[in-house]
Each structure stands twice: as C-alpha cells, then as structure tokens.
Amino acid sequence: MRFSARSHSLPASPIRRLEPFAEEARARGIRIYPLHIGQPDIETPGQFSEAVKKFSHKTLAYGTSQGDFGLIDKIVEYYGNYGIPLERKDILVTNGGSEALNFAVQIVCDPGDEMLVPEPFFPAYAAFAASASARIIPVTTRAEDGFHLPSRSGIEKLISPATRAILLSHPGNPTGVVYSREEIETLADLTVKHDLLLIADEVYREFVYMDELYCSFGNIERIRDRLVIIDSVSKRYSACGARIGCLISRNPEFISLGLKYCQARGCPPTLEQLGAAALYETPDPYLKEVNREYRKRRDILFDGLSGIPGVVCKKPEGAFYIMAKLPVDDAEKFIIWMLQEFSVNGETVMTSPAEGFYATPGLGKTEIRMAYVLNEGDLKNAVKILAKGISAYPGKTLWPE
Ligand SMILES: Cc1ncc(COP(=O)(O)O)c(C=O)c1O
C-alpha cells in the first residue's frame, strides 16, 4: 500500500516525539520534571466543571458548525475589552487553537505557496504547512537579539510572488518574544503592501511580563480585513484538555471559506463549549494572579539557567517558554541521555530539542526549549538537576564566548 508523500513529509512533534524515552524512565521508577510541554499545572477555574454539570439535555446533539452563540458572545465581549470590536459573524469556534491554525493555513495556501514565519516557531506550523503542501519561509531571529525581528528590508527581501501570509505567535512560543509597536506596524505595512494575510496566533496574550501595554494585531485598524487571529482557552484558563479555540477574522470571504471547513468537521464539542463560555466569566483577578505566578517562574528558570556555565539564553518577555543554547554536542542526544542514563535521587528533567522549531537546516541543534509550567519548588529542583546533567554529560562542549 502507498501513503501520500505529503503525509510522509509531515514533521513529528519535537515536543512529543521523545515521550517513549520518558515512559521507559518512568517504568524504571524515575520521576520526571516535564519541562518539554506547555501543559500548565495551574488549576482550571471551577466554573468550567460547574457549567458542564448543569447540562441537562437528554440528548447530546450536534451543535452548529460555527459554534455556540453562548460562547461566541463571551468571546465578543472579551475582545471588546481589548478595544477590538467584533461581531458574532467574525468568529468560528474550533477544536483548540490547533484546528484554527490548520484551517487558516488551508484557507490561504495552495500547494507551493509560501508563508513567512519568524523562526524558531511553534512546530505545529510546519506540520500544518506541510499538510497544505505550502512552504514556510523562515524569518530567522536569534537569542542574542531577544528573538526580535530583523529590519523591514531584511523581512521584505523574503517576500516572493508565492508569498500568501505572515504567520507568527505573539507572545512567541518558543521564544517568549513580545513584539514592539514598531515591529507590529512594520509587519502590518508589509501585509498591506504585498497583499498578504496576517495570521496572528495570540493564544498567549494574557502572558506578558513587561510594563508596556501589549499591542494585539487586532488593534491595528489598517489590517482589519487581512488579519486572522488564532485564540484558545487552553493556556489562558489552563484548560488544554477542553480543546476549545477560535478563528477570528473581519474578512467575510475568509470566514465564509472557514465555515466550510467547520461544516466538514461537524461542530465543536457541546459540553466543552459550555465550560469554555463559563471560563470567560472567571473573575478578573484570576488572570492577573496567574500572570504574576508565571512571571515568578520565568525569573526562577532564567536566573537558574543563567548560573549554569556555558548556557546562553535571554529573559523572555511573554508566554511561558524559554529557549536556551547548551554547551553540548547535540541537544536531542543530551535530552535522551538525561532520560536514559542520568538522574539525581531518582529524578530527572525532560526538555524539547529545539531543532524542530526551526525551518533553516542546522539551526537549533544545541538548543532546547523549556516550559516553565511547574511550581516554584519543582522548577528549582529541575534547574539544579539540569545543571548537574550538563556537567556530567559526556558530550559536553565548551561554549565559545
Ligand atoms: C503558539 C501556539 N499556538 C497554538 C497552540 C495550540 O493550542 P490549543 O490547540 O491547545 O488551543 C499552542 C499550544 O501549545 C501554541 O503554543
């Protein structure tokens, strides 16, 4: 039997593909600090399960393809508070931000089309691009520059007649970058000038640790009809398993094309939409408190990493990830070694190899991504174990200063 070349070309997730090594370690009784995946340990607000428990219909029927208006109205209200006026018709509810991303890429790209994506990027972007037979054209950013964007001309020279969209996460996964108003304006200018779609993945919008005000791409009026926002309750309300996200656009053609994908998949899950709608009613202090907690964790991880000889990283401005260059021959080999051969008092650490977060071959080979989603005590232990691991690793190298 023959399967499609397109499916073969899909990259496996660098975040999940080393799980079997973790399973083996757990089977040997090793405790693993999971820094490899953005699975927050914060409790999901109780409103979610309370709303689900109140469901009393005798039949769990299909809902509408667009999504439940109870939830959509909450999303409209949330965006109104951000100064982004939306109407019901601008929103399609999806199975997580992931489905929203997949639909957005399918809607904008024909085979061979290109999307500019700042790298390192969330690896699912590469999988969705591959499934649309589209190409990612990386806009390379570096830890040394805090993963901020190159100059306008540096970006513009990557745009070709095949370019259809700019896709980025803001705040950034895996970089933690929060773009300045100037960077946002530059991207908006290029979007308009070259007749592109801007796909702004803003699922980490509430996780910004700078004092300046966060600017959403939704606040830039001149890209109003060429902007798609990807959103989700997964990280905002620590509800990754709810699988509720949405696709937002004030371009009616985009929405009517998107609706066909929504119809093909049927509808989003009924109970989870009820729960998600209730999450949007979570009292305001919740998000502020969660933000404070992540800011504290960021500082613990960053300070800990900065104290390890040879490790290079920049303090992230948002999201809950950090990229670090390690003084090792190969980050993936190091991660596997940590799982197979290293532990301190029966404990070890799992991180993600960063190579799969880049489209440019060879980049990220000695980098890892970590998610600071563990409590203070666990995070401190994890950094100590990581430091000991680096020092004991046989493939340790000296990092050139
Ligand atoms: C940047 C970014 N976008 C989208 C998603 C998808 O989130 P979900 O499908 O859980 O809503 C993630 C998940 O980690 C992410 O990091």
Tab-separated table of C-alpha atoms and ligand atoms in Angstrom:
chain	number	residue	atom	x	y	z
A	1	MET	CA	0.000	0.000	0.000
A	2	ARG	CA	1.124	3.541	-0.697
A	3	PHE	CA	0.544	6.555	1.508
A	4	SER	CA	0.824	10.162	0.446
A	5	ALA	CA	4.206	11.829	0.144
A	6	ARG	CA	2.585	14.804	1.873
A	7	SER	CA	1.866	12.721	4.968
A	8	HIS	CA	5.398	11.367	4.947
A	9	SER	CA	6.699	14.931	4.774
A	10	LEU	CA	4.826	15.928	7.953
A	11	PRO	CA	7.348	16.512	10.738
A	12	ALA	CA	6.827	14.620	14.018
A	13	SER	CA	6.389	16.914	17.008
A	14	PRO	CA	9.725	17.645	18.713
A	15	ILE	CA	7.666	18.284	21.842
A	16	ARG	CA	6.006	14.873	21.960
A	17	ARG	CA	8.208	12.546	19.948
A	18	LEU	CA	10.660	11.755	22.777
A	19	GLU	CA	7.807	10.672	25.094
A	20	PRO	CA	8.660	6.949	24.709
A	21	PHE	CA	12.041	7.627	26.400
A	22	ALA	CA	10.172	9.319	29.263
A	23	GLU	CA	7.789	6.348	29.523
A	24	GLU	CA	10.740	3.960	29.813
A	25	ALA	CA	12.311	6.133	32.511
A	26	ARG	CA	9.034	6.254	34.454
A	27	ALA	CA	8.776	2.462	34.176
A	28	ARG	CA	12.205	2.332	35.887
A	29	GLY	CA	10.742	4.414	38.730
A	30	ILE	CA	12.347	7.720	37.720
A	31	ARG	CA	10.391	10.917	38.435
A	32	ILE	CA	10.488	13.294	35.506
A	33	TYR	CA	10.095	17.058	35.711
A	34	PRO	CA	8.200	17.741	32.462
A	35	LEU	CA	9.584	20.983	31.059
A	36	HIS	CA	9.128	19.813	27.480
A	37	ILE	CA	5.437	20.591	27.019
A	38	GLY	CA	3.304	23.692	27.661
A	39	GLN	CA	0.924	21.874	29.983
A	40	PRO	CA	0.278	24.295	32.870
A	41	ASP	CA	-0.107	22.813	36.356
A	42	ILE	CA	-2.429	25.680	37.383
A	43	GLU	CA	-5.958	24.553	38.307
A	44	THR	CA	-8.664	25.114	35.713
A	45	PRO	CA	-11.202	27.559	37.207
A	46	GLY	CA	-14.098	25.650	38.789
A	47	GLN	CA	-16.598	27.497	36.589
A	48	PHE	CA	-15.739	25.056	33.811
A	49	SER	CA	-16.910	21.867	35.523
A	50	GLU	CA	-19.838	23.624	37.224
A	51	ALA	CA	-21.181	24.703	33.840
A	52	VAL	CA	-20.715	21.229	32.395
A	53	LYS	CA	-22.531	19.635	35.356
A	54	LYS	CA	-25.562	21.853	34.732
A	55	PHE	CA	-26.077	20.364	31.270
A	56	SER	CA	-29.473	18.683	31.397
A	57	HIS	CA	-30.486	17.884	27.802
A	58	LYS	CA	-31.498	14.251	27.335
A	59	THR	CA	-29.586	14.010	24.050
A	60	LEU	CA	-26.071	15.206	23.419
A	61	ALA	CA	-26.841	16.515	19.944
A	62	TYR	CA	-24.732	18.121	17.222
A	63	GLY	CA	-24.308	21.851	17.659
A	64	THR	CA	-23.956	24.429	14.899
A	65	SER	CA	-20.807	24.396	12.786
A	66	GLN	CA	-19.900	27.975	13.621
A	67	GLY	CA	-20.039	27.239	17.349
A	68	ASP	CA	-22.339	28.011	20.247
A	69	PHE	CA	-23.532	31.626	20.444
A	70	GLY	CA	-23.304	31.488	24.255
A	71	LEU	CA	-19.535	31.067	23.879
A	72	ILE	CA	-19.215	33.354	20.848
A	73	ASP	CA	-20.894	36.212	22.736
A	74	LYS	CA	-18.366	35.819	25.561
A	75	ILE	CA	-15.508	35.985	23.054
A	76	VAL	CA	-17.027	39.144	21.508
A	77	GLU	CA	-17.201	40.700	24.985
A	78	TYR	CA	-13.605	39.700	25.836
A	79	TYR	CA	-12.294	41.311	22.631
A	80	GLY	CA	-14.410	44.404	23.230
A	81	ASN	CA	-12.467	44.879	26.454
A	82	TYR	CA	-9.257	44.802	24.390
A	83	GLY	CA	-10.541	47.556	22.101
A	84	ILE	CA	-11.151	45.077	19.275
A	85	PRO	CA	-14.786	45.349	18.180
A	86	LEU	CA	-16.088	42.029	16.862
A	87	GLU	CA	-19.457	40.657	15.879
A	88	ARG	CA	-20.725	37.097	16.104
A	89	LYS	CA	-20.145	36.611	12.393
A	90	ASP	CA	-16.391	37.234	12.802
A	91	ILE	CA	-15.836	34.149	14.970
A	92	LEU	CA	-15.640	30.426	14.206
A	93	VAL	CA	-15.225	28.120	17.207
A	94	THR	CA	-12.625	25.394	16.668
A	95	ASN	CA	-11.194	22.334	18.388
A	96	GLY	CA	-8.415	24.246	20.070
A	97	GLY	CA	-6.194	26.872	18.557
A	98	SER	CA	-4.610	23.978	16.653
A	99	GLU	CA	-7.635	23.415	14.431
A	100	ALA	CA	-7.945	27.167	13.907
A	101	LEU	CA	-4.327	27.253	12.693
A	102	ASN	CA	-4.861	24.293	10.417
A	103	PHE	CA	-7.952	25.866	8.845
A	104	ALA	CA	-6.242	29.237	8.418
A	105	VAL	CA	-3.309	27.684	6.562
A	106	GLN	CA	-5.604	25.563	4.368
A	107	ILE	CA	-7.724	28.612	3.531
A	108	VAL	CA	-4.846	30.835	2.464
A	109	CYS	CA	-2.346	28.451	0.840
A	110	ASP	CA	-2.443	26.495	-2.386
A	111	PRO	CA	0.292	23.887	-2.975
A	112	GLY	CA	3.626	25.654	-3.452
A	113	ASP	CA	2.511	28.856	-1.732
A	114	GLU	CA	4.705	30.392	0.915
A	115	MET	CA	4.223	31.820	4.385
A	116	LEU	CA	6.752	33.966	6.183
A	117	VAL	CA	7.210	32.689	9.728
A	118	PRO	CA	9.653	34.078	12.297
A	119	GLU	CA	11.837	31.172	13.458
A	120	PRO	CA	12.144	29.494	15.878
A	121	PHE	CA	8.381	28.828	15.715
A	122	PHE	CA	5.716	26.563	17.208
A	123	PRO	CA	6.421	23.241	15.398
A	124	ALA	CA	2.775	22.559	14.529
A	125	TYR	CA	3.101	25.429	12.000
A	126	ALA	CA	5.443	23.223	9.955
A	127	ALA	CA	3.002	20.311	10.130
A	128	PHE	CA	0.053	22.457	9.017
A	129	ALA	CA	2.122	23.991	6.212
A	130	ALA	CA	3.176	20.514	5.055
A	131	SER	CA	-0.426	19.297	5.116
A	132	ALA	CA	-1.356	22.180	2.786
A	133	SER	CA	1.748	21.449	0.642
A	134	ALA	CA	2.834	25.006	1.429
A	135	ARG	CA	6.325	26.224	2.305
A	136	ILE	CA	7.490	28.034	5.385
A	137	ILE	CA	9.974	30.780	4.588
A	138	PRO	CA	11.744	31.388	7.884
A	139	VAL	CA	12.491	34.869	9.155
A	140	THR	CA	15.407	33.901	11.362
A	141	THR	CA	15.611	35.528	14.777
A	142	ARG	CA	18.314	34.996	17.380
A	143	ALA	CA	18.538	34.662	21.148
A	144	GLU	CA	21.202	37.385	21.127
A	145	ASP	CA	18.555	39.874	19.843
A	146	GLY	CA	15.886	38.606	22.251
A	147	PHE	CA	14.297	36.936	19.179
A	148	HIS	CA	13.112	40.316	17.887
A	149	LEU	CA	12.583	40.719	14.157
A	150	PRO	CA	15.198	41.748	11.609
A	151	SER	CA	14.847	45.089	9.807
A	152	ARG	CA	11.970	45.846	7.433
A	153	SER	CA	14.234	45.263	4.418
A	154	GLY	CA	15.510	42.019	5.957
A	155	ILE	CA	11.935	40.743	6.117
A	156	GLU	CA	10.787	42.214	2.811
A	157	LYS	CA	13.515	40.518	0.794
A	158	LEU	CA	11.990	37.155	1.794
A	159	ILE	CA	8.637	38.025	0.196
A	160	SER	CA	8.141	36.492	-3.266
A	161	PRO	CA	5.226	36.253	-5.716
A	162	ALA	CA	4.336	32.956	-3.951
A	163	THR	CA	4.009	34.562	-0.501
A	164	ARG	CA	0.439	34.454	0.796
A	165	ALA	CA	0.721	35.100	4.513
A	166	ILE	CA	2.772	36.025	7.531
A	167	LEU	CA	2.213	33.586	10.386
A	168	LEU	CA	3.510	34.206	13.877
A	169	SER	CA	2.804	33.677	17.534
A	170	HIS	CA	2.669	36.765	19.716
A	171	PRO	CA	3.753	36.455	22.515
A	172	GLY	CA	6.017	33.876	20.978
A	173	ASN	CA	6.244	30.176	21.558
A	174	PRO	CA	9.062	29.081	21.888
A	175	THR	CA	10.878	32.399	22.178
A	176	GLY	CA	8.811	34.393	24.676
A	177	VAL	CA	9.209	37.427	22.412
A	178	VAL	CA	6.654	40.238	22.632
A	179	TYR	CA	6.894	42.461	19.568
A	180	SER	CA	7.226	46.201	19.909
A	181	ARG	CA	4.639	48.524	18.413
A	182	GLU	CA	7.210	49.351	15.708
A	183	GLU	CA	7.655	45.683	14.749
A	184	ILE	CA	3.886	45.229	14.625
A	185	GLU	CA	3.487	48.311	12.415
A	186	THR	CA	6.244	47.020	10.097
A	187	LEU	CA	4.506	43.673	9.678
A	188	ALA	CA	1.193	45.445	9.112
A	189	ASP	CA	2.800	47.656	6.409
A	190	LEU	CA	4.285	44.644	4.625
A	191	THR	CA	0.983	42.799	4.850
A	192	VAL	CA	-0.841	45.645	3.125
A	193	LYS	CA	1.914	46.453	0.609
A	194	HIS	CA	2.260	42.843	-0.592
A	195	ASP	CA	-1.441	41.908	-0.384
A	196	LEU	CA	-0.919	39.240	2.288
A	197	LEU	CA	-2.926	37.726	5.132
A	198	LEU	CA	-1.535	38.127	8.620
A	199	ILE	CA	-2.211	35.125	10.855
A	200	ALA	CA	-1.608	36.276	14.425
A	201	ASP	CA	-1.562	33.408	16.879
A	202	GLU	CA	-2.271	35.222	20.137
A	203	VAL	CA	-3.065	32.299	22.437
A	204	TYR	CA	-0.534	33.642	24.996
A	205	ARG	CA	-1.970	37.173	25.017
A	206	GLU	CA	-2.507	37.193	28.786
A	207	PHE	CA	1.080	36.112	29.483
A	208	VAL	CA	3.072	39.322	29.079
A	209	TYR	CA	5.624	40.327	31.708
A	210	MET	CA	6.650	43.773	30.546
A	211	ASP	CA	5.301	47.017	31.848
A	212	GLU	CA	4.464	48.356	28.398
A	213	LEU	CA	0.974	47.701	27.154
A	214	TYR	CA	0.640	44.639	24.938
A	215	CYS	CA	-0.491	45.516	21.411
A	216	SER	CA	-2.605	42.926	19.633
A	217	PHE	CA	-2.548	42.811	15.845
A	218	GLY	CA	-6.299	43.247	16.250
A	219	ASN	CA	-5.636	46.812	17.407
A	220	ILE	CA	-4.138	47.784	14.017
A	221	GLU	CA	-7.035	49.172	12.044
A	222	ARG	CA	-5.450	49.167	8.579
A	223	ILE	CA	-5.094	45.363	8.531
A	224	ARG	CA	-8.650	44.877	9.757
A	225	ASP	CA	-9.714	42.871	6.678
A	226	ARG	CA	-6.448	40.998	6.174
A	227	LEU	CA	-5.984	39.733	9.723
A	228	VAL	CA	-6.791	36.368	11.236
A	229	ILE	CA	-6.454	35.912	14.985
A	230	ILE	CA	-5.966	32.460	16.460
A	231	ASP	CA	-7.177	32.123	20.021
A	232	SER	CA	-7.788	29.406	22.602
A	233	VAL	CA	-8.811	28.799	26.210
A	234	SER	CA	-6.047	26.179	26.602
A	235	LYS	CA	-3.348	28.342	28.153
A	236	ARG	CA	-5.384	31.384	29.224
A	237	TYR	CA	-7.569	29.346	31.570
A	238	SER	CA	-5.309	26.350	31.988
A	239	ALA	CA	-7.843	24.261	30.086
A	240	CYS	CA	-5.760	22.454	27.451
A	241	GLY	CA	-7.999	19.388	27.510
A	242	ALA	CA	-11.129	21.380	26.719
A	243	ARG	CA	-9.941	21.685	23.106
A	244	ILE	CA	-11.750	24.966	22.550
A	245	GLY	CA	-10.258	27.706	20.416
A	246	CYS	CA	-11.406	30.033	17.693
A	247	LEU	CA	-10.632	31.583	14.368
A	248	ILE	CA	-11.330	35.314	14.226
A	249	SER	CA	-11.462	37.457	11.128
A	250	ARG	CA	-13.292	40.545	9.955
A	251	ASN	CA	-12.805	39.445	6.335
A	252	PRO	CA	-16.177	37.964	5.283
A	253	GLU	CA	-14.682	35.889	2.456
A	254	PHE	CA	-12.183	34.280	4.842
A	255	ILE	CA	-14.992	33.481	7.282
A	256	SER	CA	-17.261	32.006	4.634
A	257	LEU	CA	-14.406	29.760	3.415
A	258	GLY	CA	-13.602	28.851	7.028
A	259	LEU	CA	-17.192	27.922	7.690
A	260	LYS	CA	-16.941	25.195	5.032
A	261	TYR	CA	-14.072	23.599	6.969
A	262	CYS	CA	-16.160	23.929	10.145
A	263	GLN	CA	-19.087	22.242	8.435
A	264	ALA	CA	-16.862	19.412	7.232
A	265	ARG	CA	-15.657	18.709	10.763
A	266	GLY	CA	-19.253	18.922	12.073
A	267	CYS	CA	-19.208	21.084	15.183
A	268	PRO	CA	-17.073	21.804	18.218
A	269	PRO	CA	-17.833	19.734	21.343
A	270	THR	CA	-21.015	20.846	23.111
A	271	LEU	CA	-20.058	20.359	26.765
A	272	GLU	CA	-16.646	21.907	26.378
A	273	GLN	CA	-18.174	24.974	24.733
A	274	LEU	CA	-20.463	25.370	27.751
A	275	GLY	CA	-17.477	25.062	30.076
A	276	ALA	CA	-15.381	27.453	27.977
A	277	ALA	CA	-18.153	30.079	27.955
A	278	ALA	CA	-18.147	29.913	31.764
A	279	LEU	CA	-14.341	30.315	31.791
A	280	TYR	CA	-14.733	33.717	30.152
A	281	GLU	CA	-16.661	34.726	33.288
A	282	THR	CA	-13.676	33.949	35.520
A	283	PRO	CA	-13.241	36.999	37.773
A	284	ASP	CA	-10.572	39.428	36.611
A	285	PRO	CA	-8.046	38.782	39.423
A	286	TYR	CA	-7.591	35.200	38.162
A	287	LEU	CA	-5.658	36.225	35.054
A	288	LYS	CA	-3.619	38.799	36.985
A	289	GLU	CA	-2.693	36.237	39.625
A	290	VAL	CA	-1.757	33.639	37.024
A	291	ASN	CA	0.347	36.248	35.242
A	292	ARG	CA	2.198	37.024	38.496
A	293	GLU	CA	2.819	33.320	39.072
A	294	TYR	CA	4.311	32.807	35.606
A	295	ARG	CA	6.426	35.931	35.909
A	296	LYS	CA	7.875	34.485	39.129
A	297	ARG	CA	8.522	31.140	37.433
A	298	ARG	CA	10.165	32.848	34.479
A	299	ASP	CA	12.558	34.608	36.831
A	300	ILE	CA	13.382	31.378	38.682
A	301	LEU	CA	14.115	29.497	35.476
A	302	PHE	CA	16.003	32.338	33.832
A	303	ASP	CA	18.134	33.033	36.913
A	304	GLY	CA	18.819	29.317	37.344
A	305	LEU	CA	19.838	28.865	33.705
A	306	SER	CA	21.979	31.999	33.737
A	307	GLY	CA	24.011	30.446	36.553
A	308	ILE	CA	24.919	27.338	34.544
A	309	PRO	CA	28.321	27.751	32.845
A	310	GLY	CA	28.060	27.803	29.055
A	311	VAL	CA	24.264	28.201	28.877
A	312	VAL	CA	23.064	31.126	26.724
A	313	CYS	CA	19.533	32.496	26.992
A	314	LYS	CA	17.600	35.773	27.086
A	315	LYS	CA	14.889	36.674	29.564
A	316	PRO	CA	11.543	36.027	27.842
A	317	GLU	CA	9.041	38.892	27.737
A	318	GLY	CA	5.936	36.739	27.469
A	319	ALA	CA	4.335	33.271	27.027
A	320	PHE	CA	5.816	30.589	29.309
A	321	TYR	CA	8.768	29.217	27.398
A	322	ILE	CA	12.468	29.812	27.286
A	323	MET	CA	14.972	28.827	24.610
A	324	ALA	CA	18.486	28.060	25.772
A	325	LYS	CA	21.706	27.182	23.966
A	326	LEU	CA	23.500	24.429	25.863
A	327	PRO	CA	27.211	23.610	25.908
A	328	VAL	CA	26.540	20.160	24.418
A	329	ASP	CA	27.321	18.445	21.110
A	330	ASP	CA	23.666	17.751	20.282
A	331	ALA	CA	20.606	18.821	22.282
A	332	GLU	CA	18.491	15.821	21.301
A	333	LYS	CA	21.208	13.357	22.306
A	334	PHE	CA	21.541	15.236	25.592
A	335	ILE	CA	17.795	15.079	26.295
A	336	ILE	CA	17.681	11.342	25.579
A	337	TRP	CA	20.770	10.809	27.753
A	338	MET	CA	19.059	12.707	30.595
A	339	LEU	CA	16.105	10.345	30.310
A	340	GLN	CA	18.048	7.117	29.818
A	341	GLU	CA	21.183	7.493	31.841
A	342	PHE	CA	21.020	10.381	34.267
A	343	SER	CA	19.104	11.047	37.458
A	344	VAL	CA	19.648	12.718	40.804
A	345	ASN	CA	17.992	10.862	43.693
A	346	GLY	CA	15.686	9.138	41.220
A	347	GLU	CA	14.666	12.356	39.434
A	348	THR	CA	15.451	13.799	36.014
A	349	VAL	CA	14.278	16.512	33.626
A	350	MET	CA	12.691	16.358	30.188
A	351	THR	CA	13.018	19.254	27.733
A	352	SER	CA	12.342	19.652	23.989
A	353	PRO	CA	15.083	19.648	21.352
A	354	ALA	CA	14.854	22.961	19.506
A	355	GLU	CA	15.913	21.862	16.022
A	356	GLY	CA	12.292	21.104	15.096
A	357	PHE	CA	11.357	24.692	15.953
A	358	TYR	CA	13.482	25.920	13.025
A	359	ALA	CA	12.987	25.594	9.264
A	360	THR	CA	16.595	26.511	8.453
A	361	PRO	CA	18.655	23.293	8.419
A	362	GLY	CA	21.294	23.119	11.140
A	363	LEU	CA	19.813	25.794	13.393
A	364	GLY	CA	18.803	24.917	16.941
A	365	LYS	CA	20.978	21.793	17.115
A	366	THR	CA	22.386	22.674	20.526
A	367	GLU	CA	19.274	24.464	21.822
A	368	ILE	CA	16.417	23.280	23.984
A	369	ARG	CA	13.010	24.719	24.768
A	370	MET	CA	11.639	24.629	28.277
A	371	ALA	CA	8.138	25.443	29.514
A	372	TYR	CA	8.020	26.994	32.977
A	373	VAL	CA	4.758	25.326	33.864
A	374	LEU	CA	5.814	23.782	37.178
A	375	ASN	CA	5.522	25.215	40.672
A	376	GLU	CA	8.410	27.127	42.249
A	377	GLY	CA	9.868	24.198	44.215
A	378	ASP	CA	9.748	21.769	41.279
A	379	LEU	CA	11.220	24.343	38.933
A	380	LYS	CA	14.150	24.996	41.274
A	381	ASN	CA	14.832	21.250	41.571
A	382	ALA	CA	14.551	20.827	37.812
A	383	VAL	CA	17.158	23.537	37.139
A	384	LYS	CA	19.566	22.002	39.672
A	385	ILE	CA	19.203	18.601	38.009
A	386	LEU	CA	19.676	20.145	34.568
A	387	ALA	CA	22.875	21.871	35.737
A	388	LYS	CA	24.235	18.605	37.160
A	389	GLY	CA	23.236	16.802	33.975
A	390	ILE	CA	25.082	19.254	31.737
A	391	SER	CA	28.159	18.985	33.889
A	392	ALA	CA	28.087	15.158	33.812
A	393	TYR	CA	27.138	14.775	30.131
A	394	PRO	CA	29.882	13.029	28.116
A	395	GLY	CA	29.160	15.179	25.025
A	396	LYS	CA	29.657	18.443	26.896
A	397	THR	CA	31.478	21.126	24.883
A	398	LEU	CA	32.954	24.421	25.806
A	399	TRP	CA	30.675	27.194	24.609
A	400	PRO	CA	32.649	29.883	22.747
A	401	GLU	CA	32.076	33.237	24.427
B	1	LIG	C1	1.703	29.181	19.817
B	1	LIG	C2	0.630	28.169	19.991
B	1	LIG	N1	-0.444	28.225	19.209
B	1	LIG	C3	-1.440	27.344	19.306
B	1	LIG	C4	-1.374	26.318	20.222
B	1	LIG	C5	-2.493	25.336	20.239
B	1	LIG	O1	-3.184	25.310	21.409
B	1	LIG	P1	-4.555	24.515	21.571
B	1	LIG	O2	-4.767	23.690	20.363
B	1	LIG	O3	-4.386	23.704	22.807
B	1	LIG	O4	-5.576	25.577	21.725
B	1	LIG	C6	-0.268	26.195	21.064
B	1	LIG	C7	-0.149	25.091	22.017
B	1	LIG	O5	0.852	24.851	22.645
B	1	LIG	C8	0.765	27.155	20.948
B	1	LIG	O6	1.841	27.100	21.714
